[in-house]
């Protein structure tokens, strides 16, 4: 190395130490060294290129930063968080708990007293509710009815109650089934005072946490709850994804089917108007459903795992090819 190169290396070391360790601004460093701030910027870049400075991240959760940013950019999301490969490799209940814990942390950092927070039914949303330890006082609103056959711990009314207890805000539950036998029964229940009060909160929602379901057995809150004939009819119409009992096709377009008239849930138009929607969707079988919902424009923040994220990005890449 030439003498000039060595001197530049020493200067770059001192400048980088001032910038990264002592927290001095580029203008302050330029004044101290008698050089321009553009020279300071070049020396800092040089320190990184030569390995004089190594930048390390220690995220508070096991997040794959590169994959998260790639996913965010591909779909124009406000934020995306992908559990790293090691955290994604455990059994499904363990991955669900990690997804829920991260969602709980995100809510604790972003929800304010001015928010009205909606929650859909899902095991991942329930895992989030179990992990929430701190939340500002704000209303908590249930977005859809209770799925039949669920243990009380897994029911959405219990989830809303649990989060409202942490928040100290008002709880707006829906004491009614998610799937009803017909349109008339649905309309009657929607007019019941307690349920009508909850539905009246939907236009006020500022944030919502939802789960992305695939229109597949065991991957949707309503797939197994409807009759085989209706399920097949909906499949034929091109259903690929479900969010709060509302359906989307593979291109992310909302599907209008008979199901819309006999589920007790926020409607698609109201859901799409919520300013910030945090979606939880994970595991490889849900990749197509996640891709569809991200195309819809509904989601502002996605929390997922590595297998789902990689599958979604492959679909995005194939679409652009």
PDB file of C-alpha atoms in Angstrom:
ATOM      1  CA  UNK A   1       0.000   0.000   0.000  1.00  0.00           C
ATOM      2  CA  UNK A   2       1.328   3.464  -0.877  1.00  0.00           C
ATOM      3  CA  UNK A   3       1.952   6.078   1.782  1.00  0.00           C
ATOM      4  CA  UNK A   4      -0.983   8.095   0.467  1.00  0.00           C
ATOM      5  CA  UNK A   5      -3.223   5.030   0.615  1.00  0.00           C
ATOM      6  CA  UNK A   6      -2.088   4.303   4.175  1.00  0.00           C
ATOM      7  CA  UNK A   7      -2.777   7.888   5.241  1.00  0.00           C
ATOM      8  CA  UNK A   8      -6.225   7.749   3.652  1.00  0.00           C
ATOM      9  CA  UNK A   9      -6.840   4.492   5.503  1.00  0.00           C
ATOM     10  CA  UNK A  10      -5.828   6.032   8.833  1.00  0.00           C
ATOM     11  CA  UNK A  11      -7.945   9.115   8.188  1.00  0.00           C
ATOM     12  CA  UNK A  12     -10.894   6.937   7.160  1.00  0.00           C
ATOM     13  CA  UNK A  13     -10.512   5.008  10.436  1.00  0.00           C
ATOM     14  CA  UNK A  14     -10.563   8.186  12.527  1.00  0.00           C
ATOM     15  CA  UNK A  15     -13.451   9.680  10.565  1.00  0.00           C
ATOM     16  CA  UNK A  16     -15.492   6.461  10.761  1.00  0.00           C
ATOM     17  CA  UNK A  17     -14.869   6.233  14.523  1.00  0.00           C
ATOM     18  CA  UNK A  18     -16.118   9.789  14.971  1.00  0.00           C
ATOM     19  CA  UNK A  19     -19.197   9.080  12.847  1.00  0.00           C
ATOM     20  CA  UNK A  20     -20.254   5.597  14.000  1.00  0.00           C
ATOM     21  CA  UNK A  21     -18.962   5.445  17.584  1.00  0.00           C
ATOM     22  CA  UNK A  22     -19.010   9.046  18.819  1.00  0.00           C
ATOM     23  CA  UNK A  23     -22.063  10.042  16.799  1.00  0.00           C
ATOM     24  CA  UNK A  24     -20.584  13.224  15.330  1.00  0.00           C
ATOM     25  CA  UNK A  25     -22.266  14.659  12.226  1.00  0.00           C
ATOM     26  CA  UNK A  26     -20.465  14.845   8.879  1.00  0.00           C
ATOM     27  CA  UNK A  27     -20.427  18.655   9.135  1.00  0.00           C
ATOM     28  CA  UNK A  28     -18.756  18.504  12.584  1.00  0.00           C
ATOM     29  CA  UNK A  29     -16.152  16.006  11.362  1.00  0.00           C
ATOM     30  CA  UNK A  30     -15.430  18.118   8.261  1.00  0.00           C
ATOM     31  CA  UNK A  31     -14.799  21.183  10.446  1.00  0.00           C
ATOM     32  CA  UNK A  32     -12.489  19.261  12.813  1.00  0.00           C
ATOM     33  CA  UNK A  33     -10.427  17.740   9.995  1.00  0.00           C
ATOM     34  CA  UNK A  34     -10.469  20.790   7.736  1.00  0.00           C
ATOM     35  CA  UNK A  35     -11.984  18.909   4.803  1.00  0.00           C
ATOM     36  CA  UNK A  36     -15.295  19.071   2.947  1.00  0.00           C
ATOM     37  CA  UNK A  37     -18.297  17.045   4.120  1.00  0.00           C
ATOM     38  CA  UNK A  38     -18.233  15.317   0.709  1.00  0.00           C
ATOM     39  CA  UNK A  39     -14.696  14.108   1.508  1.00  0.00           C
ATOM     40  CA  UNK A  40     -16.000  12.909   4.895  1.00  0.00           C
ATOM     41  CA  UNK A  41     -18.746  10.920   3.123  1.00  0.00           C
ATOM     42  CA  UNK A  42     -16.165   9.344   0.779  1.00  0.00           C
ATOM     43  CA  UNK A  43     -13.912   8.391   3.710  1.00  0.00           C
ATOM     44  CA  UNK A  44     -16.831   6.764   5.538  1.00  0.00           C
ATOM     45  CA  UNK A  45     -17.703   4.772   2.396  1.00  0.00           C
ATOM     46  CA  UNK A  46     -14.032   3.826   2.060  1.00  0.00           C
ATOM     47  CA  UNK A  47     -13.943   2.568   5.663  1.00  0.00           C
ATOM     48  CA  UNK A  48     -16.873   0.259   4.916  1.00  0.00           C
ATOM     49  CA  UNK A  49     -15.370  -0.984   1.631  1.00  0.00           C
ATOM     50  CA  UNK A  50     -11.991  -1.742   3.223  1.00  0.00           C
ATOM     51  CA  UNK A  51     -13.549  -3.595   6.147  1.00  0.00           C
ATOM     52  CA  UNK A  52     -12.312  -1.008   8.652  1.00  0.00           C
ATOM     53  CA  UNK A  53     -15.916  -0.793   9.795  1.00  0.00           C
ATOM     54  CA  UNK A  54     -18.317  -3.736   9.990  1.00  0.00           C
ATOM     55  CA  UNK A  55     -21.998  -3.039  10.503  1.00  0.00           C
ATOM     56  CA  UNK A  56     -23.911  -5.717  12.424  1.00  0.00           C
ATOM     57  CA  UNK A  57     -27.640  -5.855  13.141  1.00  0.00           C
ATOM     58  CA  UNK A  58     -29.080  -7.412  16.281  1.00  0.00           C
ATOM     59  CA  UNK A  59     -32.844  -7.363  15.638  1.00  0.00           C
ATOM     60  CA  UNK A  60     -35.067  -7.900  18.716  1.00  0.00           C
ATOM     61  CA  UNK A  61     -36.814 -10.761  16.908  1.00  0.00           C
ATOM     62  CA  UNK A  62     -35.522 -13.532  14.586  1.00  0.00           C
ATOM     63  CA  UNK A  63     -36.217 -11.576  11.379  1.00  0.00           C
ATOM     64  CA  UNK A  64     -34.692 -12.096   7.934  1.00  0.00           C
ATOM     65  CA  UNK A  65     -34.034  -8.428   7.097  1.00  0.00           C
ATOM     66  CA  UNK A  66     -33.105  -9.015   3.440  1.00  0.00           C
ATOM     67  CA  UNK A  67     -36.147 -11.161   2.676  1.00  0.00           C
ATOM     68  CA  UNK A  68     -38.416  -8.762   4.570  1.00  0.00           C
ATOM     69  CA  UNK A  69     -37.263  -5.814   2.483  1.00  0.00           C
ATOM     70  CA  UNK A  70     -37.521  -7.792  -0.755  1.00  0.00           C
ATOM     71  CA  UNK A  71     -41.124  -8.715   0.052  1.00  0.00           C
ATOM     72  CA  UNK A  72     -42.004  -5.150   1.068  1.00  0.00           C
ATOM     73  CA  UNK A  73     -40.584  -3.780  -2.169  1.00  0.00           C
ATOM     74  CA  UNK A  74     -42.218  -6.414  -4.406  1.00  0.00           C
ATOM     75  CA  UNK A  75     -45.725  -5.520  -3.251  1.00  0.00           C
ATOM     76  CA  UNK A  76     -45.331  -1.882  -2.245  1.00  0.00           C
ATOM     77  CA  UNK A  77     -46.106  -2.630   1.404  1.00  0.00           C
ATOM     78  CA  UNK A  78     -45.495  -0.191   4.209  1.00  0.00           C
ATOM     79  CA  UNK A  79     -43.714  -2.947   6.149  1.00  0.00           C
ATOM     80  CA  UNK A  80     -42.996  -6.671   5.883  1.00  0.00           C
ATOM     81  CA  UNK A  81     -41.466  -8.920   8.521  1.00  0.00           C
ATOM     82  CA  UNK A  82     -40.272 -12.438   7.699  1.00  0.00           C
ATOM     83  CA  UNK A  83     -39.241 -14.889  10.415  1.00  0.00           C
ATOM     84  CA  UNK A  84     -35.788 -16.189   9.552  1.00  0.00           C
ATOM     85  CA  UNK A  85     -35.230 -19.747   8.375  1.00  0.00           C
ATOM     86  CA  UNK A  86     -34.290 -21.105  11.789  1.00  0.00           C
ATOM     87  CA  UNK A  87     -37.376 -19.614  13.452  1.00  0.00           C
ATOM     88  CA  UNK A  88     -39.560 -20.886  10.584  1.00  0.00           C
ATOM     89  CA  UNK A  89     -38.311 -24.466  10.861  1.00  0.00           C
ATOM     90  CA  UNK A  90     -40.214 -25.489  13.997  1.00  0.00           C
ATOM     91  CA  UNK A  91     -43.613 -27.191  14.217  1.00  0.00           C
ATOM     92  CA  UNK A  92     -46.576 -25.095  13.117  1.00  0.00           C
ATOM     93  CA  UNK A  93     -47.814 -24.182  16.646  1.00  0.00           C
ATOM     94  CA  UNK A  94     -44.334 -22.906  17.498  1.00  0.00           C
ATOM     95  CA  UNK A  95     -44.148 -20.786  14.333  1.00  0.00           C
ATOM     96  CA  UNK A  96     -47.650 -19.480  15.105  1.00  0.00           C
ATOM     97  CA  UNK A  97     -46.543 -18.386  18.584  1.00  0.00           C
ATOM     98  CA  UNK A  98     -43.554 -16.533  17.119  1.00  0.00           C
ATOM     99  CA  UNK A  99     -45.740 -14.825  14.504  1.00  0.00           C
ATOM    100  CA  UNK A 100     -48.193 -13.855  17.259  1.00  0.00           C
ATOM    101  CA  UNK A 101     -45.457 -12.588  19.566  1.00  0.00           C
ATOM    102  CA  UNK A 102     -44.017 -10.398  16.835  1.00  0.00           C
ATOM    103  CA  UNK A 103     -47.466  -9.000  15.993  1.00  0.00           C
ATOM    104  CA  UNK A 104     -47.993  -8.231  19.688  1.00  0.00           C
ATOM    105  CA  UNK A 105     -44.697  -6.341  19.834  1.00  0.00           C
ATOM    106  CA  UNK A 106     -45.592  -4.392  16.691  1.00  0.00           C
ATOM    107  CA  UNK A 107     -48.972  -3.389  18.130  1.00  0.00           C
ATOM    108  CA  UNK A 108     -47.358  -2.284  21.393  1.00  0.00           C
ATOM    109  CA  UNK A 109     -45.037  -0.006  19.412  1.00  0.00           C
ATOM    110  CA  UNK A 110     -47.575   1.443  16.963  1.00  0.00           C
ATOM    111  CA  UNK A 111     -51.063   1.614  18.491  1.00  0.00           C
ATOM    112  CA  UNK A 112     -52.056   4.939  20.066  1.00  0.00           C
ATOM    113  CA  UNK A 113     -55.014   6.147  22.124  1.00  0.00           C
ATOM    114  CA  UNK A 114     -56.490   7.642  18.942  1.00  0.00           C
ATOM    115  CA  UNK A 115     -56.787   4.223  17.284  1.00  0.00           C
ATOM    116  CA  UNK A 116     -59.780   1.928  16.970  1.00  0.00           C
ATOM    117  CA  UNK A 117     -58.363  -1.589  16.659  1.00  0.00           C
ATOM    118  CA  UNK A 118     -60.168  -4.434  14.891  1.00  0.00           C
ATOM    119  CA  UNK A 119     -59.343  -8.117  15.341  1.00  0.00           C
ATOM    120  CA  UNK A 120     -60.461 -11.017  13.156  1.00  0.00           C
ATOM    121  CA  UNK A 121     -60.686 -14.604  14.325  1.00  0.00           C
ATOM    122  CA  UNK A 122     -57.616 -16.775  13.723  1.00  0.00           C
ATOM    123  CA  UNK A 123     -55.326 -18.932  15.796  1.00  0.00           C
ATOM    124  CA  UNK A 124     -52.413 -16.616  14.945  1.00  0.00           C
ATOM    125  CA  UNK A 125     -54.409 -13.574  16.119  1.00  0.00           C
ATOM    126  CA  UNK A 126     -55.229 -15.475  19.302  1.00  0.00           C
ATOM    127  CA  UNK A 127     -51.500 -16.157  19.764  1.00  0.00           C
ATOM    128  CA  UNK A 128     -50.907 -12.418  19.369  1.00  0.00           C
ATOM    129  CA  UNK A 129     -53.567 -11.662  21.998  1.00  0.00           C
ATOM    130  CA  UNK A 130     -51.881 -14.047  24.432  1.00  0.00           C
ATOM    131  CA  UNK A 131     -48.548 -12.249  23.921  1.00  0.00           C
ATOM    132  CA  UNK A 132     -49.770  -8.648  24.264  1.00  0.00           C
ATOM    133  CA  UNK A 133     -48.434  -7.124  27.473  1.00  0.00           C
ATOM    134  CA  UNK A 134     -48.822  -3.390  26.835  1.00  0.00           C
ATOM    135  CA  UNK A 135     -51.296  -1.370  24.773  1.00  0.00           C
ATOM    136  CA  UNK A 136     -52.669   2.192  24.974  1.00  0.00           C
ATOM    137  CA  UNK A 137     -56.292   2.642  25.964  1.00  0.00           C
ATOM    138  CA  UNK A 138     -58.360   2.306  22.785  1.00  0.00           C
ATOM    139  CA  UNK A 139     -61.498   0.464  21.605  1.00  0.00           C
ATOM    140  CA  UNK A 140     -61.065  -3.173  20.541  1.00  0.00           C
ATOM    141  CA  UNK A 141     -63.554  -4.354  17.911  1.00  0.00           C
ATOM    142  CA  UNK A 142     -64.338  -7.915  16.813  1.00  0.00           C
ATOM    143  CA  UNK A 143     -64.483  -8.191  13.009  1.00  0.00           C
ATOM    144  CA  UNK A 144     -66.356 -11.469  12.620  1.00  0.00           C
ATOM    145  CA  UNK A 145     -68.433 -13.981  14.530  1.00  0.00           C
ATOM    146  CA  UNK A 146     -67.397 -17.120  16.353  1.00  0.00           C
ATOM    147  CA  UNK A 147     -66.450 -20.234  14.437  1.00  0.00           C
ATOM    148  CA  UNK A 148     -68.524 -23.174  15.640  1.00  0.00           C
ATOM    149  CA  UNK A 149     -66.751 -25.985  17.452  1.00  0.00           C
ATOM    150  CA  UNK A 150     -63.893 -23.846  18.763  1.00  0.00           C
ATOM    151  CA  UNK A 151     -62.621 -24.158  22.298  1.00  0.00           C
ATOM    152  CA  UNK A 152     -63.406 -21.004  24.317  1.00  0.00           C
ATOM    153  CA  UNK A 153     -59.693 -20.104  24.396  1.00  0.00           C
ATOM    154  CA  UNK A 154     -59.725 -19.943  20.593  1.00  0.00           C
ATOM    155  CA  UNK A 155     -62.862 -17.885  20.151  1.00  0.00           C
ATOM    156  CA  UNK A 156     -62.724 -14.346  18.854  1.00  0.00           C
ATOM    157  CA  UNK A 157     -64.873 -12.970  21.692  1.00  0.00           C
ATOM    158  CA  UNK A 158     -62.257 -14.209  24.151  1.00  0.00           C
ATOM    159  CA  UNK A 159     -59.491 -12.669  22.037  1.00  0.00           C
ATOM    160  CA  UNK A 160     -61.209  -9.267  22.025  1.00  0.00           C
ATOM    161  CA  UNK A 161     -61.849  -9.458  25.763  1.00  0.00           C
ATOM    162  CA  UNK A 162     -58.224 -10.389  26.463  1.00  0.00           C
ATOM    163  CA  UNK A 163     -56.767  -7.532  24.398  1.00  0.00           C
ATOM    164  CA  UNK A 164     -59.291  -5.031  25.803  1.00  0.00           C
ATOM    165  CA  UNK A 165     -58.236  -6.011  29.336  1.00  0.00           C
ATOM    166  CA  UNK A 166     -54.627  -5.139  28.499  1.00  0.00           C
ATOM    167  CA  UNK A 167     -55.659  -1.907  26.799  1.00  0.00           C
ATOM    168  CA  UNK A 168     -58.283  -0.825  29.282  1.00  0.00           C
ATOM    169  CA  UNK A 169     -60.401   0.329  26.341  1.00  0.00           C
ATOM    170  CA  UNK A 170     -63.971  -0.611  25.446  1.00  0.00           C
ATOM    171  CA  UNK A 171     -64.554  -4.071  23.969  1.00  0.00           C
ATOM    172  CA  UNK A 172     -66.999  -4.584  21.122  1.00  0.00           C
ATOM    173  CA  UNK A 173     -67.560  -8.346  20.719  1.00  0.00           C
ATOM    174  CA  UNK A 174     -69.861 -10.243  18.354  1.00  0.00           C
ATOM    175  CA  UNK A 175     -71.830 -12.847  20.260  1.00  0.00           C
ATOM    176  CA  UNK A 176     -72.947 -14.815  17.233  1.00  0.00           C
ATOM    177  CA  UNK A 177     -71.771 -17.564  14.867  1.00  0.00           C
ATOM    178  CA  UNK A 178     -69.462 -16.765  11.981  1.00  0.00           C
ATOM    179  CA  UNK A 179     -71.472 -18.794   9.443  1.00  0.00           C
ATOM    180  CA  UNK A 180     -75.278 -18.687   9.588  1.00  0.00           C
ATOM    181  CA  UNK A 181     -77.821 -20.837   7.733  1.00  0.00           C
ATOM    182  CA  UNK A 182     -79.307 -18.089   5.557  1.00  0.00           C
ATOM    183  CA  UNK A 183     -79.476 -14.381   4.753  1.00  0.00           C
ATOM    184  CA  UNK A 184     -82.600 -13.734   6.851  1.00  0.00           C
ATOM    185  CA  UNK A 185     -80.982 -15.105  10.024  1.00  0.00           C
ATOM    186  CA  UNK A 186     -77.889 -13.001   9.358  1.00  0.00           C
ATOM    187  CA  UNK A 187     -79.936  -9.824   8.955  1.00  0.00           C
ATOM    188  CA  UNK A 188     -81.906 -10.509  12.136  1.00  0.00           C
ATOM    189  CA  UNK A 189     -78.740 -11.046  14.175  1.00  0.00           C
ATOM    190  CA  UNK A 190     -77.071  -7.950  12.735  1.00  0.00           C
ATOM    191  CA  UNK A 191     -79.972  -5.877  14.095  1.00  0.00           C
ATOM    192  CA  UNK A 192     -79.560  -7.233  17.636  1.00  0.00           C
ATOM    193  CA  UNK A 193     -78.446  -4.345  19.936  1.00  0.00           C
ATOM    194  CA  UNK A 194     -75.050  -5.736  21.024  1.00  0.00           C
ATOM    195  CA  UNK A 195     -74.068  -6.920  17.541  1.00  0.00           C
ATOM    196  CA  UNK A 196     -75.388  -3.762  15.860  1.00  0.00           C
ATOM    197  CA  UNK A 197     -73.241  -1.682  18.238  1.00  0.00           C
ATOM    198  CA  UNK A 198     -70.137  -3.592  17.153  1.00  0.00           C
ATOM    199  CA  UNK A 199     -70.970  -3.292  13.444  1.00  0.00           C
ATOM    200  CA  UNK A 200     -71.387   0.469  13.957  1.00  0.00           C
ATOM    201  CA  UNK A 201     -67.702   0.637  14.940  1.00  0.00           C
ATOM    202  CA  UNK A 202     -66.431  -0.672  11.573  1.00  0.00           C
ATOM    203  CA  UNK A 203     -66.348   2.752   9.830  1.00  0.00           C
ATOM    204  CA  UNK A 204     -64.265   4.076  12.763  1.00  0.00           C
ATOM    205  CA  UNK A 205     -61.504   1.450  12.473  1.00  0.00           C
ATOM    206  CA  UNK A 206     -57.988   2.834  12.056  1.00  0.00           C
ATOM    207  CA  UNK A 207     -56.034  -0.419  12.452  1.00  0.00           C
ATOM    208  CA  UNK A 208     -56.882  -4.089  12.076  1.00  0.00           C
ATOM    209  CA  UNK A 209     -55.086  -7.367  12.631  1.00  0.00           C
ATOM    210  CA  UNK A 210     -56.280 -10.148  10.346  1.00  0.00           C
ATOM    211  CA  UNK A 211     -55.180 -13.583   9.259  1.00  0.00           C
ATOM    212  CA  UNK A 212     -54.816 -14.673   5.646  1.00  0.00           C
ATOM    213  CA  UNK A 213     -56.486 -18.004   4.999  1.00  0.00           C
ATOM    214  CA  UNK A 214     -56.186 -20.180   1.906  1.00  0.00           C
ATOM    215  CA  UNK A 215     -59.346 -21.612   0.357  1.00  0.00           C
ATOM    216  CA  UNK A 216     -58.192 -25.117   1.253  1.00  0.00           C
ATOM    217  CA  UNK A 217     -59.161 -27.690   3.897  1.00  0.00           C
ATOM    218  CA  UNK A 218     -57.898 -26.656   7.310  1.00  0.00           C
ATOM    219  CA  UNK A 219     -56.443 -23.375   5.995  1.00  0.00           C
ATOM    220  CA  UNK A 220     -59.519 -21.120   6.207  1.00  0.00           C
ATOM    221  CA  UNK A 221     -61.890 -20.075   8.992  1.00  0.00           C
ATOM    222  CA  UNK A 222     -64.939 -20.795   6.837  1.00  0.00           C
ATOM    223  CA  UNK A 223     -63.885 -23.447   4.278  1.00  0.00           C
ATOM    224  CA  UNK A 224     -64.811 -26.357   6.547  1.00  0.00           C
ATOM    225  CA  UNK A 225     -67.847 -24.539   7.996  1.00  0.00           C
ATOM    226  CA  UNK A 226     -69.892 -24.373   4.772  1.00  0.00           C
ATOM    227  CA  UNK A 227     -71.657 -27.224   2.992  1.00  0.00           C
ATOM    228  CA  UNK A 228     -69.709 -29.279   0.422  1.00  0.00           C
ATOM    229  CA  UNK A 229     -71.947 -27.945  -2.365  1.00  0.00           C
ATOM    230  CA  UNK A 230     -71.313 -24.299  -1.435  1.00  0.00           C
ATOM    231  CA  UNK A 231     -67.627 -24.972  -0.938  1.00  0.00           C
ATOM    232  CA  UNK A 232     -67.360 -26.446  -4.430  1.00  0.00           C
ATOM    233  CA  UNK A 233     -69.326 -23.585  -5.973  1.00  0.00           C
ATOM    234  CA  UNK A 234     -67.020 -21.045  -4.346  1.00  0.00           C
ATOM    235  CA  UNK A 235     -63.960 -22.986  -5.494  1.00  0.00           C
ATOM    236  CA  UNK A 236     -65.311 -22.995  -9.048  1.00  0.00           C
ATOM    237  CA  UNK A 237     -65.703 -19.212  -8.882  1.00  0.00           C
ATOM    238  CA  UNK A 238     -61.942 -18.987  -8.361  1.00  0.00           C
ATOM    239  CA  UNK A 239     -61.610 -18.368  -4.615  1.00  0.00           C
ATOM    240  CA  UNK A 240     -57.996 -18.475  -3.469  1.00  0.00           C
ATOM    241  CA  UNK A 241     -57.905 -16.538  -0.222  1.00  0.00           C
ATOM    242  CA  UNK A 242     -60.051 -15.562   2.726  1.00  0.00           C
ATOM    243  CA  UNK A 243     -59.723 -12.720   5.221  1.00  0.00           C
ATOM    244  CA  UNK A 244     -62.328 -12.275   7.985  1.00  0.00           C
ATOM    245  CA  UNK A 245     -64.716 -14.528   6.014  1.00  0.00           C
ATOM    246  CA  UNK A 246     -64.352 -12.370   2.877  1.00  0.00           C
ATOM    247  CA  UNK A 247     -63.055 -14.015  -0.290  1.00  0.00           C
ATOM    248  CA  UNK A 248     -60.521 -13.016  -2.965  1.00  0.00           C
ATOM    249  CA  UNK A 249     -59.592 -14.591  -6.279  1.00  0.00           C
ATOM    250  CA  UNK A 250     -56.049 -15.238  -7.481  1.00  0.00           C
ATOM    251  CA  UNK A 251     -55.679 -11.683  -8.815  1.00  0.00           C
ATOM    252  CA  UNK A 252     -56.713 -10.160  -5.495  1.00  0.00           C
ATOM    253  CA  UNK A 253     -60.198  -9.160  -6.635  1.00  0.00           C
ATOM    254  CA  UNK A 254     -62.983  -9.466  -4.038  1.00  0.00           C
ATOM    255  CA  UNK A 255     -65.378 -12.317  -4.829  1.00  0.00           C
ATOM    256  CA  UNK A 256     -69.112 -11.805  -4.428  1.00  0.00           C
ATOM    257  CA  UNK A 257     -70.690 -15.165  -3.619  1.00  0.00           C
ATOM    258  CA  UNK A 258     -73.665 -16.422  -1.659  1.00  0.00           C
ATOM    259  CA  UNK A 259     -71.372 -16.777   1.337  1.00  0.00           C
ATOM    260  CA  UNK A 260     -71.294 -12.987   1.725  1.00  0.00           C
ATOM    261  CA  UNK A 261     -74.953 -13.027   2.734  1.00  0.00           C
ATOM    262  CA  UNK A 262     -74.765 -15.532   5.563  1.00  0.00           C
ATOM    263  CA  UNK A 263     -71.576 -14.706   7.443  1.00  0.00           C
ATOM    264  CA  UNK A 264     -71.539 -12.356  10.411  1.00  0.00           C
ATOM    265  CA  UNK A 265     -68.499 -10.239   9.554  1.00  0.00           C
ATOM    266  CA  UNK A 266     -67.215  -6.881   8.381  1.00  0.00           C
ATOM    267  CA  UNK A 267     -67.906  -6.516   4.666  1.00  0.00           C
ATOM    268  CA  UNK A 268     -65.154  -6.269   2.065  1.00  0.00           C
ATOM    269  CA  UNK A 269     -65.688  -2.587   1.275  1.00  0.00           C
ATOM    270  CA  UNK A 270     -65.363  -1.609   4.948  1.00  0.00           C
ATOM    271  CA  UNK A 271     -62.294  -3.815   5.365  1.00  0.00           C
ATOM    272  CA  UNK A 272     -60.588  -2.183   2.383  1.00  0.00           C
ATOM    273  CA  UNK A 273     -61.166   1.261   3.911  1.00  0.00           C
ATOM    274  CA  UNK A 274     -59.225   0.506   7.120  1.00  0.00           C
ATOM    275  CA  UNK A 275     -56.097   2.738   6.922  1.00  0.00           C
ATOM    276  CA  UNK A 276     -53.674   0.172   8.361  1.00  0.00           C
ATOM    277  CA  UNK A 277     -54.147  -3.588   8.097  1.00  0.00           C
ATOM    278  CA  UNK A 278     -51.596  -5.946   9.641  1.00  0.00           C
ATOM    279  CA  UNK A 279     -51.944  -9.392   8.064  1.00  0.00           C
ATOM    280  CA  UNK A 280     -50.585 -12.622   9.525  1.00  0.00           C
ATOM    281  CA  UNK A 281     -50.053 -15.343   6.939  1.00  0.00           C
ATOM    282  CA  UNK A 282     -47.521 -18.144   7.098  1.00  0.00           C
ATOM    283  CA  UNK A 283     -46.512 -21.635   5.874  1.00  0.00           C
ATOM    284  CA  UNK A 284     -45.847 -22.626   2.265  1.00  0.00           C
ATOM    285  CA  UNK A 285     -49.408 -23.883   1.491  1.00  0.00           C
ATOM    286  CA  UNK A 286     -50.691 -20.323   1.980  1.00  0.00           C
ATOM    287  CA  UNK A 287     -48.270 -18.684  -0.477  1.00  0.00           C
ATOM    288  CA  UNK A 288     -50.851 -18.372  -3.270  1.00  0.00           C
ATOM    289  CA  UNK A 289     -53.438 -16.960  -0.859  1.00  0.00           C
ATOM    290  CA  UNK A 290     -50.960 -14.438   0.570  1.00  0.00           C
ATOM    291  CA  UNK A 291     -50.002 -13.352  -2.941  1.00  0.00           C
ATOM    292  CA  UNK A 292     -53.690 -12.839  -3.802  1.00  0.00           C
ATOM    293  CA  UNK A 293     -54.422 -10.748  -0.711  1.00  0.00           C
ATOM    294  CA  UNK A 294     -51.299  -8.616  -1.194  1.00  0.00           C
ATOM    295  CA  UNK A 295     -52.460  -7.897  -4.757  1.00  0.00           C
ATOM    296  CA  UNK A 296     -55.805  -6.650  -3.407  1.00  0.00           C
ATOM    297  CA  UNK A 297     -54.250  -3.591  -1.765  1.00  0.00           C
ATOM    298  CA  UNK A 298     -55.833  -4.511   1.565  1.00  0.00           C
ATOM    299  CA  UNK A 299     -52.600  -5.101   3.490  1.00  0.00           C
ATOM    300  CA  UNK A 300     -50.177  -2.439   4.684  1.00  0.00           C
ATOM    301  CA  UNK A 301     -48.014  -4.717   6.885  1.00  0.00           C
ATOM    302  CA  UNK A 302     -47.367  -8.446   6.465  1.00  0.00           C
ATOM    303  CA  UNK A 303     -45.904 -10.804   9.068  1.00  0.00           C
ATOM    304  CA  UNK A 304     -44.933 -14.194   7.650  1.00  0.00           C
ATOM    305  CA  UNK A 305     -42.313 -16.961   7.688  1.00  0.00           C
ATOM    306  CA  UNK A 306     -39.527 -17.894   5.284  1.00  0.00           C
ATOM    307  CA  UNK A 307     -41.283 -20.730   3.347  1.00  0.00           C
ATOM    308  CA  UNK A 308     -44.341 -18.548   2.679  1.00  0.00           C
ATOM    309  CA  UNK A 309     -42.236 -15.489   1.773  1.00  0.00           C
ATOM    310  CA  UNK A 310     -40.118 -17.458  -0.692  1.00  0.00           C
ATOM    311  CA  UNK A 311     -43.225 -18.984  -2.270  1.00  0.00           C
ATOM    312  CA  UNK A 312     -44.899 -15.585  -2.583  1.00  0.00           C
ATOM    313  CA  UNK A 313     -41.827 -14.024  -4.205  1.00  0.00           C
ATOM    314  CA  UNK A 314     -41.608 -16.913  -6.702  1.00  0.00           C
ATOM    315  CA  UNK A 315     -45.234 -16.247  -7.681  1.00  0.00           C
ATOM    316  CA  UNK A 316     -44.501 -12.524  -8.009  1.00  0.00           C
ATOM    317  CA  UNK A 317     -41.455 -13.244 -10.153  1.00  0.00           C
ATOM    318  CA  UNK A 318     -43.372 -15.681 -12.385  1.00  0.00           C
ATOM    319  CA  UNK A 319     -46.099 -13.076 -12.874  1.00  0.00           C
ATOM    320  CA  UNK A 320     -43.545 -10.494 -14.056  1.00  0.00           C
ATOM    321  CA  UNK A 321     -41.652 -12.947 -16.297  1.00  0.00           C
TER     322      UNK A 321
END
